[in-house]
Coordinates of N, CA and C and ligand atoms in Angstrom, one line a residue:
M1384 N 29.0 21.4 -105.0 CA 28.7 20.0 -105.3 C 27.6 19.5 -104.4
P1385 N 26.6 18.9 -105.0 CA 25.5 18.4 -104.2 C 25.9 17.3 -103.3
T1386 N 25.5 17.4 -102.0 CA 25.8 16.2 -101.1 C 24.5 15.6 -100.8
H1387 N 24.5 14.3 -100.5 CA 23.3 13.5 -100.2 C 23.5 12.7 -99.0
P1388 N 23.1 13.1 -97.8 CA 23.1 12.2 -96.6 C 22.2 11.0 -96.9
L1389 N 22.7 9.9 -96.7 CA 22.0 8.7 -97.1 C 21.4 7.9 -95.9
F1390 N 22.3 7.4 -95.0 CA 21.8 6.6 -93.9 C 23.0 6.5 -92.9
A1391 N 22.7 6.0 -91.8 CA 23.7 5.8 -90.8 C 24.6 4.6 -91.2
L1392 N 25.9 4.8 -90.9 CA 26.9 3.7 -91.2 C 26.4 2.4 -90.6
D1393 N 25.9 2.5 -89.4 CA 25.4 1.3 -88.7 C 24.3 0.5 -89.4
E1394 N 23.7 1.2 -90.4 CA 22.6 0.5 -91.1 C 23.0 -0.4 -92.2
I1395 N 24.3 -0.4 -92.5 CA 24.8 -1.2 -93.5 C 25.9 -2.1 -92.9
E1396 N 25.8 -3.4 -93.0 CA 26.7 -4.3 -92.4 C 28.0 -4.4 -93.2
A1397 N 29.1 -4.5 -92.5 CA 30.4 -4.6 -93.1 C 30.4 -5.8 -94.0
G1398 N 31.0 -5.6 -95.2 CA 31.1 -6.7 -96.2 C 29.8 -6.8 -97.0
T1399 N 28.9 -5.8 -97.0 CA 27.7 -5.9 -97.8 C 27.6 -4.6 -98.6
A1400 N 26.6 -4.7 -99.5 CA 26.4 -3.5 -100.4 C 24.9 -3.2 -100.4
R1401 N 24.6 -1.9 -100.7 CA 23.3 -1.5 -100.7 C 23.1 -0.5 -101.9
K1402 N 22.0 -0.7 -102.6 CA 21.7 0.2 -103.8 C 20.9 1.4 -103.4
V1403 N 21.3 2.6 -103.9 CA 20.5 3.8 -103.7 C 20.3 4.4 -105.0
V1404 N 19.2 5.2 -105.1 CA 18.9 5.9 -106.4 C 18.9 7.4 -106.0
I1405 N 19.8 8.1 -106.7 CA 19.9 9.5 -106.6 C 19.6 10.1 -107.9
G1406 N 18.4 10.8 -108.1 CA 18.0 11.3 -109.4 C 17.9 10.2 -110.4
D1407 N 18.7 10.3 -111.5 CA 18.6 9.2 -112.5 C 19.8 8.2 -112.3
R1408 N 20.5 8.3 -111.2 CA 21.7 7.4 -111.0 C 21.3 6.3 -110.0
E1409 N 21.8 5.1 -110.4 CA 21.7 4.0 -109.4 C 23.1 3.7 -109.0
I1410 N 23.3 3.7 -107.6 CA 24.6 3.7 -107.1 C 24.7 2.6 -106.0
A1411 N 25.8 1.8 -106.1 CA 26.0 0.8 -105.1 C 26.9 1.3 -104.0
L1412 N 26.4 1.3 -102.7 CA 27.3 1.7 -101.6 C 27.8 0.4 -101.0
V1413 N 29.1 0.3 -100.8 CA 29.7 -0.9 -100.3 C 30.5 -0.6 -99.0
R1414 N 30.2 -1.3 -98.0 CA 31.0 -1.1 -96.7 C 32.0 -2.2 -96.6
I1415 N 33.2 -1.7 -96.3 CA 34.3 -2.7 -95.9 C 34.9 -2.1 -94.6
D1416 N 34.8 -2.9 -93.6 CA 35.2 -2.4 -92.2 C 34.4 -1.1 -92.0
D1417 N 35.1 0.0 -91.7 CA 34.4 1.3 -91.5 C 34.5 2.2 -92.7
D1418 N 35.0 1.7 -93.8 CA 35.0 2.5 -95.0 C 33.9 2.2 -95.9
V1419 N 33.4 3.2 -96.7 CA 32.3 3.0 -97.6 C 32.8 3.5 -99.0
Y1420 N 32.4 2.7 -100.0 CA 32.8 3.0 -101.4 C 31.5 3.1 -102.2
A1421 N 31.5 4.0 -103.2 CA 30.3 4.2 -104.0 C 30.7 4.0 -105.5
I1422 N 30.0 3.1 -106.2 CA 30.2 2.9 -107.6 C 28.9 2.8 -108.3
G1423 N 28.9 3.0 -109.6 CA 27.7 2.9 -110.4 C 27.2 1.5 -110.2
D1424 N 25.9 1.4 -110.0 CA 25.3 0.0 -109.6 C 25.1 -0.9 -110.8
T1425 N 25.1 -0.4 -112.0 CA 24.8 -1.3 -113.1 C 26.1 -1.8 -113.7
C1426 N 26.2 -3.1 -113.7 CA 27.4 -3.8 -114.3 C 27.6 -3.3 -115.7
S1427 N 28.8 -3.1 -116.1 CA 29.1 -2.6 -117.5 C 29.0 -3.7 -118.5
H1428 N 28.8 -4.9 -118.1 CA 28.6 -6.0 -119.0 C 27.2 -6.2 -119.4
D1429 N 26.3 -6.0 -118.5 CA 24.9 -6.2 -118.7 C 24.1 -5.4 -117.7
D1430 N 22.8 -5.4 -117.8 CA 22.0 -4.6 -116.9 C 21.7 -5.4 -115.6
V1431 N 22.7 -5.4 -114.8 CA 22.6 -6.2 -113.5 C 23.1 -5.3 -112.4
S1432 N 22.4 -5.4 -111.2 CA 22.8 -4.6 -110.1 C 24.0 -5.2 -109.4
L1433 N 25.1 -4.4 -109.3 CA 26.3 -4.8 -108.6 C 26.1 -4.9 -107.1
A1434 N 25.1 -4.2 -106.6 CA 24.8 -4.3 -105.1 C 24.3 -5.6 -104.7
E1435 N 23.9 -6.4 -105.7 CA 23.4 -7.8 -105.4 C 24.6 -8.8 -105.5
G1436 N 25.8 -8.3 -105.8 CA 26.9 -9.1 -106.0 C 27.6 -9.5 -104.7
F1437 N 28.8 -9.9 -104.8 CA 29.6 -10.4 -103.6 C 30.7 -9.4 -103.3
V1438 N 30.8 -9.0 -102.1 CA 31.9 -8.1 -101.7 C 33.1 -8.9 -101.4
E1439 N 34.2 -8.5 -102.1 CA 35.5 -9.1 -101.9 C 36.3 -8.1 -101.0
A1440 N 36.1 -8.2 -99.7 CA 36.7 -7.2 -98.8 C 38.2 -7.1 -98.9
D1441 N 38.9 -8.3 -98.9 CA 40.3 -8.3 -98.9 C 40.9 -7.6 -100.1
D1442 N 40.3 -7.7 -101.2 CA 40.8 -7.1 -102.5 C 40.1 -5.7 -102.8
C1443 N 39.2 -5.3 -102.0 CA 38.4 -4.0 -102.2 C 37.7 -4.1 -103.6
M1444 N 37.0 -5.2 -103.8 CA 36.3 -5.3 -105.0 C 34.9 -5.9 -104.8
I1445 N 34.1 -5.8 -105.8 CA 32.8 -6.4 -105.8 C 32.6 -7.3 -107.0
E1446 N 32.0 -8.4 -106.9 CA 31.9 -9.4 -107.9 C 30.5 -9.4 -108.4
C1447 N 30.3 -9.2 -109.7 CA 28.9 -9.3 -110.3 C 28.4 -10.7 -110.1
F1448 N 27.1 -10.8 -109.7 CA 26.6 -12.1 -109.4 C 26.3 -12.9 -110.7
R1449 N 26.1 -12.2 -111.8 CA 25.7 -12.9 -113.0 C 26.8 -13.7 -113.7
H1450 N 27.9 -13.0 -114.0 CA 29.0 -13.7 -114.8 C 30.3 -13.5 -114.0
G1451 N 30.3 -12.9 -112.9 CA 31.5 -12.9 -112.1 C 32.6 -11.9 -112.3
A1452 N 32.3 -10.9 -113.1 CA 33.3 -9.8 -113.3 C 33.6 -9.1 -112.0
L1453 N 34.8 -8.8 -111.8 CA 35.2 -8.1 -110.5 C 35.5 -6.6 -110.8
F1454 N 34.9 -5.8 -110.0 CA 35.2 -4.3 -110.2 C 35.9 -3.8 -109.0
N1455 N 36.9 -3.0 -109.2 CA 37.7 -2.3 -108.2 C 36.8 -1.2 -107.6
L1456 N 36.6 -1.2 -106.3 CA 35.7 -0.3 -105.7 C 36.3 1.1 -105.6
K1457 N 37.6 1.2 -105.7 CA 38.3 2.6 -105.6 C 38.3 3.2 -107.0
T1458 N 38.4 2.4 -108.1 CA 38.5 3.0 -109.4 C 37.4 2.8 -110.3
G1459 N 36.6 1.8 -110.0 CA 35.5 1.4 -110.9 C 35.9 0.5 -112.1
E1460 N 37.2 0.3 -112.2 CA 37.8 -0.5 -113.3 C 37.5 -2.0 -113.1
P1461 N 37.1 -2.7 -114.2 CA 36.9 -4.1 -114.1 C 38.3 -4.8 -114.0
E1462 N 38.4 -5.8 -113.1 CA 39.6 -6.5 -112.9 C 39.6 -7.9 -113.5
S1463 N 38.4 -8.2 -114.0 CA 38.3 -9.5 -114.7 C 37.2 -9.5 -115.7
L1464 N 37.3 -10.4 -116.7 CA 36.3 -10.5 -117.7 C 35.1 -11.2 -117.1
P1465 N 33.9 -11.0 -117.7 CA 33.7 -10.5 -119.0 C 33.5 -9.0 -119.1
A1466 N 33.5 -8.3 -118.1 CA 33.3 -6.8 -118.2 C 34.7 -6.2 -118.6
V1467 N 34.6 -5.2 -119.5 CA 35.8 -4.6 -120.0 C 35.7 -3.1 -119.8
R1468 N 34.6 -2.5 -119.5 CA 34.4 -1.1 -119.3 C 34.2 -0.8 -117.8
P1469 N 34.8 0.4 -117.4 CA 34.6 0.7 -116.0 C 33.2 1.2 -115.7
V1470 N 32.9 1.2 -114.4 CA 31.7 1.8 -113.9 C 32.1 3.1 -113.2
P1471 N 31.2 4.1 -113.1 CA 31.6 5.3 -112.4 C 31.9 5.1 -110.9
V1472 N 32.7 6.0 -110.4 CA 32.9 6.0 -108.9 C 32.5 7.3 -108.4
Y1473 N 32.0 7.4 -107.1 CA 31.5 8.6 -106.5 C 32.2 8.8 -105.2
D1474 N 32.3 10.1 -104.8 CA 32.9 10.5 -103.5 C 31.9 10.1 -102.5
V1475 N 32.3 9.5 -101.5 CA 31.5 9.1 -100.3 C 32.3 9.2 -99.1
S1476 N 31.7 9.7 -98.0 CA 32.4 9.8 -96.7 C 31.4 9.5 -95.6
V1477 N 32.0 9.4 -94.4 CA 31.2 9.2 -93.2 C 31.4 10.4 -92.4
V1478 N 30.3 11.1 -92.1 CA 30.3 12.3 -91.4 C 29.4 12.2 -90.2
D1479 N 29.9 12.2 -89.0 CA 29.1 12.1 -87.8 C 28.3 10.8 -87.8
G1480 N 28.9 9.8 -88.3 CA 28.2 8.5 -88.4 C 27.2 8.3 -89.5
Q1481 N 27.1 9.3 -90.4 CA 26.2 9.3 -91.5 C 27.0 9.1 -92.8
V1482 N 26.5 8.2 -93.7 CA 27.1 8.1 -95.0 C 26.6 9.2 -95.9
V1483 N 27.6 10.0 -96.4 CA 27.2 11.1 -97.3 C 27.9 11.0 -98.6
L1484 N 27.1 11.1 -99.6 CA 27.5 10.9 -101.0 C 27.6 12.3 -101.7
T1485 N 28.7 12.5 -102.4 CA 28.8 13.8 -103.1 C 28.9 13.5 -104.6
I1486 N 28.0 14.1 -105.4 CA 28.0 14.0 -106.8 C 28.4 15.3 -107.5
D1487 N 29.5 15.3 -108.2 CA 30.1 16.5 -108.7 C 29.8 16.7 -110.2
E1488 N 28.8 16.0 -110.7 CA 28.5 16.2 -112.2 C 27.0 16.3 -112.3
P1489 N 26.6 16.9 -113.5 CA 25.2 17.0 -113.7 C 24.5 15.6 -113.7
E1490 N 23.2 15.6 -113.2 CA 22.5 14.3 -113.2 C 22.0 13.9 -114.5
D1491 N 21.9 14.9 -115.5 CA 21.2 14.6 -116.7 C 22.2 14.5 -117.9
D1492 N 23.4 13.9 -117.6 CA 24.5 13.8 -118.6 C 24.5 12.4 -119.3
A1493 N 23.5 11.6 -119.0 CA 23.5 10.2 -119.5 C 23.3 10.2 -121.0
Ligands
FES1938 S1 26.3 -9.0 -116.1 FE1 28.0 -8.5 -114.8 S2 29.6 -9.8 -115.5 FE2 28.0 -10.1 -116.9

């Protein structure tokens, strides 16, 4: 499975999100405390970047800034309307202080 070292954990503030582009994928990396979550960056309701939304750290969710849909960062499932379809989730870990993303599916399956 391809792994992608991205950046140092210290480069992303807790409670914030950052968008990265890996091949043809746009992925939102979200830090909550010392944990990092990775979900598809495009809201399933419309073409909007979830990384520009609001991190709900207590509930481990991110809120789309446009219409307020909440997405579970662990499952990618929408927890509120108007979004009804999930976004993908990706394996991400912190290795020696570096955020490392693992993508286990072909990049050209869109
Ligand atoms: S674009 Fe995200 S909830 Fe509508």
